[in-house]
Amino acid sequence: MILAAAAASSAFSGWAFYLAQQSINALQLGSIYALIALGYSMVYGVLTMINFAHGDLFMLGAFACLLIAAFLPLPFVVILLLVILLIGLLGALIERVAYRPLRGGPRVSAIITALGCGLVIENLTLVNFPYAQRMPALFTSTSYQVAGLTISTLQLLIIGISVALMLGLDFFIYKTRYGIAMRAIAFDARTVPLMGVPADRIISLTFLIGAGLGGAAGMLYGLAYPVIAPSMGVLVGWKAFIAAVIGGIGSVRGAVLGGFILGGVEIMVVAFLPSTYRDLISYSLLLVILIFKPYGLLGRAPNQKV
Amino acid sequence: MKFSHLITAGLAIAALTGCGEGGGPSVKVGLNTELTGEMPAVGASSKNAAELFASQINAAGGIDVGGKKLPLKLAVGDNGAKADQAAAIAQRLIAQENVVAMIGPDASACAIPASEIAESLKCPMISPWSTNPKTTLDAITGKPKAYVFRACFTDNFQAGVLAKFVLNNLKAKTAAVLYDVASEAPNGQATLFRQTFEANGGQIVGFETYTTGDRDFSAQLTKIKATNPEVIFLPAYYNDVPLIAQQARRLGITAQFVGSDAWSSPEIIKLGGADIDGSFFCNHYSTQIATPVAQKFMTDYQAKYGQPPDDVAALTYDAFGLLVEAIKQAGKLDREAIRDALSKIAKYDGVTGTMKFQPPSGDPLKSAVVLQIKDGKFVWVANAQP
């Protein structure tokens, strides 16, 4: 009787540990999707444009970290800040030279330009790094056994930094003047500039922050999955874009929610069903969400112009 | 007016490519390989070996065709490691550049569609590295294709070698498999390994998949960890294996990794580091048990490119060797005669061992080796005969 109860409880705890372990995996993957999705969502918010070069800026974040670490023995945090700054500036530069001249032109031209910029970035990287590279370990990651669960310093760091960056962004957008200006432009891009909000500067800032977060995500992704290649941004970029749409593109909190949902669904489908069905089931589920919430979970229907 | 210009231009291009630059007859052979895309290391090795072979045979006067020595000329096409591009390159090499035979593609995902083109255009093709049975077999009838050959062993053979190695040499009874379901060669290897391993008394406790381009394997590995296998079989290419191995070790999985010939690029050591040290995999040849033929190839390759040849390089070199042998025996530059001669080669001493074709099969009978990755080197462990 007691034995049976013990066996049942150990079976239950085995199952609970398994679920907890898979949840840690889901948090790691989800936090990276969320960081990238933010960039898509912010840009869409202010310009109603999809920046398809974002996945490649993400990839450049990993390569920037590789190059900085190879030449300068800097501490981890300094490298992270440098990567955010570099990729952010590059994002703003791309907006200035490639997207701004087309603003007001046909929507399709902007999308094609973004795709083109992405391809240029990817192929320039490919010319310089034809082979996949091993990402340097910037610190020694230890695996801890906590109550039967395995968690590493790296996982804690990735989840921690992602959450910190997202909270910082949330504060910026809801509590600062620039953040309020950004939301105002997202609300009405035609009227708000007439009230003295410097639209161009705010748009540049949006690209700077969005691309910077993408770069940070690339660096964290490279550390977590330390074989990096110029093509790595394509698939992850698509998935993060899907996450942004699920969450409600244009909504910052929605992007975060979408990222964690996508990461969670991908991991949990594999955890409890045959892994071959992963993409089939996860994306069918996401389609169902869109059927019931066409603007995404936290998205708003656009203002109808009369 | 414009139309006639087009015709003139077309004729000029035809004259340039058809008759061959520099005049004089030559033996034009196509090389259809993976120079860009997912596995550029494979394409680079193949191209290096082909150029080494061409320079050596041309320095020796050329290929003996019915008593006349003709130079070997390469027509190289990059298939980008993509199936559609591989078929398009095959079409271009065979129909437009009019090659006498095509070497490549190397990856099975490319070799299978390209083999359909070669078969329908009746042009001999030898894939150096494609181990998937489908490359040389007709998709509908299951019978051997008439014009398609390979220089390597097949996955059927490889899966048997690995299953028996795990059971008999590693004395392991339980294994899990993790593979790319969207990639032709790994997919076939996983299924065949499962069949042979179970048929010989082993137990497959986990059979998990991922998709090309995935980098997070944590969910699959956590699932595999719960089944506690002694061995994890990873029929994956050299760029996936290091990530899988690293994530497995970080999750606390201590199982022995075993892999297929898809591991064989030295890149795997550079990318994998300590996580893959001690792993075993099946391969086409080992530099440590090299015959004089292989020794010479290794020295020449090292001298020309400053790095040791991997198995793709060795197999490409052998594919050219087999083709030249067939051309010599055919005595003329006729695709059908070359095919007939190729299918009847009874003994060819190549870099990767002795090969023999038995009509109507395009698969050679040859041996395999098992290697271990030890302190950053591939170390020979065992031989396996067909």
mmCIF file of C-alpha atoms in Angstrom, chain A residues 18 21-22 25 28-29 130-134 141 143 145 150 152 154-155 221 223-229 231-232 235 239 266-267 270-276 278-279, chain B residues 36 38 40-41 44 179 181 207-220 222-223 225-226 238-239 242-243 246-247 249-252 267 270-273 275:
data_model
loop_
_atom_site.group_PDB
_atom_site.id
_atom_site.type_symbol
_atom_site.label_atom_id
_atom_site.label_comp_id
_atom_site.label_asym_id
_atom_site.label_seq_id
_atom_site.Cartn_x
_atom_site.Cartn_y
_atom_site.Cartn_z
ATOM 1 C CA TYR A 18 9.860 16.142 -17.223
ATOM 2 C CA GLN A 21 12.549 20.465 -17.734
ATOM 3 C CA GLN A 22 10.684 20.976 -21.005
ATOM 4 C CA ASN A 25 13.661 24.553 -22.734
ATOM 5 C CA GLN A 28 14.920 29.657 -23.476
ATOM 6 C CA LEU A 29 13.611 29.264 -27.028
ATOM 7 C CA PRO A 130 31.721 30.620 -46.416
ATOM 8 C CA TYR A 131 31.890 27.975 -43.655
ATOM 9 C CA ALA A 132 29.884 27.711 -40.449
ATOM 10 C CA GLN A 133 31.814 29.135 -37.496
ATOM 11 C CA ARG A 134 32.195 27.977 -33.903
ATOM 12 C CA SER A 141 28.661 27.657 -18.411
ATOM 13 C CA SER A 143 25.087 22.799 -15.558
ATOM 14 C CA GLN A 145 21.210 19.871 -10.888
ATOM 15 C CA THR A 150 19.228 20.373 -15.205
ATOM 16 C CA SER A 152 22.825 25.864 -16.989
ATOM 17 C CA LEU A 154 23.851 30.078 -19.950
ATOM 18 C CA GLN A 155 20.136 29.268 -19.934
ATOM 19 C CA TYR A 221 21.271 32.626 -29.851
ATOM 20 C CA LEU A 223 25.966 31.459 -27.453
ATOM 21 C CA ALA A 224 23.138 28.977 -26.907
ATOM 22 C CA TYR A 225 23.601 27.205 -30.271
ATOM 23 C CA PRO A 226 27.287 27.821 -30.921
ATOM 24 C CA VAL A 227 27.532 26.920 -34.616
ATOM 25 C CA ILE A 228 26.712 30.082 -36.548
ATOM 26 C CA ALA A 229 26.218 30.458 -40.301
ATOM 27 C CA SER A 231 21.851 31.537 -43.351
ATOM 28 C CA MET A 232 20.851 31.161 -39.696
ATOM 29 C CA LEU A 235 14.298 30.319 -40.519
ATOM 30 C CA LYS A 239 9.409 32.119 -36.941
ATOM 31 C CA GLU A 266 7.162 23.996 -30.466
ATOM 32 C CA ILE A 267 8.791 22.417 -27.419
ATOM 33 C CA VAL A 270 7.780 17.490 -29.355
ATOM 34 C CA ALA A 271 7.656 16.690 -25.649
ATOM 35 C CA PHE A 272 4.310 14.922 -25.738
ATOM 36 C CA LEU A 273 3.729 13.914 -29.388
ATOM 37 C CA PRO A 274 5.904 12.348 -32.107
ATOM 38 C CA SER A 275 8.483 14.996 -33.071
ATOM 39 C CA THR A 276 7.753 14.550 -36.790
ATOM 40 C CA ARG A 278 6.016 19.373 -34.635
ATOM 41 C CA ASP A 279 5.667 21.936 -37.421
ATOM 42 C CA THR B 36 27.468 26.770 -51.947
ATOM 43 C CA GLU B 38 24.265 24.003 -46.530
ATOM 44 C CA PRO B 40 30.145 24.031 -48.911
ATOM 45 C CA ALA B 41 32.923 21.849 -47.431
ATOM 46 C CA ALA B 44 35.044 22.227 -52.131
ATOM 47 C CA TYR B 179 17.658 12.750 -37.366
ATOM 48 C CA VAL B 181 13.328 14.132 -41.340
ATOM 49 C CA PHE B 207 13.127 7.730 -32.540
ATOM 50 C CA GLU B 208 12.967 11.527 -32.824
ATOM 51 C CA THR B 209 13.169 13.978 -35.709
ATOM 52 C CA TYR B 210 13.911 17.621 -36.474
ATOM 53 C CA THR B 211 13.843 19.713 -39.651
ATOM 54 C CA THR B 212 16.679 21.178 -41.744
ATOM 55 C CA GLY B 213 17.821 24.483 -40.253
ATOM 56 C CA ASP B 214 16.753 23.659 -36.677
ATOM 57 C CA ARG B 215 19.262 24.560 -34.005
ATOM 58 C CA ASP B 216 17.306 23.806 -30.856
ATOM 59 C CA PHE B 217 17.082 20.091 -30.082
ATOM 60 C CA SER B 218 16.370 20.473 -26.364
ATOM 61 C CA ALA B 219 12.823 19.067 -26.490
ATOM 62 C CA GLN B 220 13.828 15.940 -28.423
ATOM 63 C CA THR B 222 14.973 15.826 -22.985
ATOM 64 C CA LYS B 223 12.580 13.179 -24.286
ATOM 65 C CA LYS B 225 17.099 11.408 -21.841
ATOM 66 C CA ALA B 226 13.988 10.028 -20.111
ATOM 67 C CA TYR B 238 28.686 17.844 -39.892
ATOM 68 C CA ASN B 239 27.029 21.188 -39.075
ATOM 69 C CA PRO B 242 28.119 19.582 -32.857
ATOM 70 C CA LEU B 243 24.947 21.391 -31.758
ATOM 71 C CA GLN B 246 26.604 20.012 -27.036
ATOM 72 C CA GLN B 247 22.953 20.298 -26.035
ATOM 73 C CA ARG B 249 25.876 16.937 -22.799
ATOM 74 C CA ARG B 250 24.480 20.111 -21.236
ATOM 75 C CA LEU B 251 21.302 18.219 -20.383
ATOM 76 C CA GLY B 252 23.425 15.612 -18.648
ATOM 77 C CA GLU B 267 34.863 20.645 -39.999
ATOM 78 C CA LYS B 270 36.548 22.185 -35.423
ATOM 79 C CA LEU B 271 32.876 22.860 -34.612
ATOM 80 C CA GLY B 272 32.280 20.007 -32.172
ATOM 81 C CA GLY B 273 35.240 20.186 -29.816
ATOM 82 C CA ASP B 275 31.424 17.303 -26.930
#
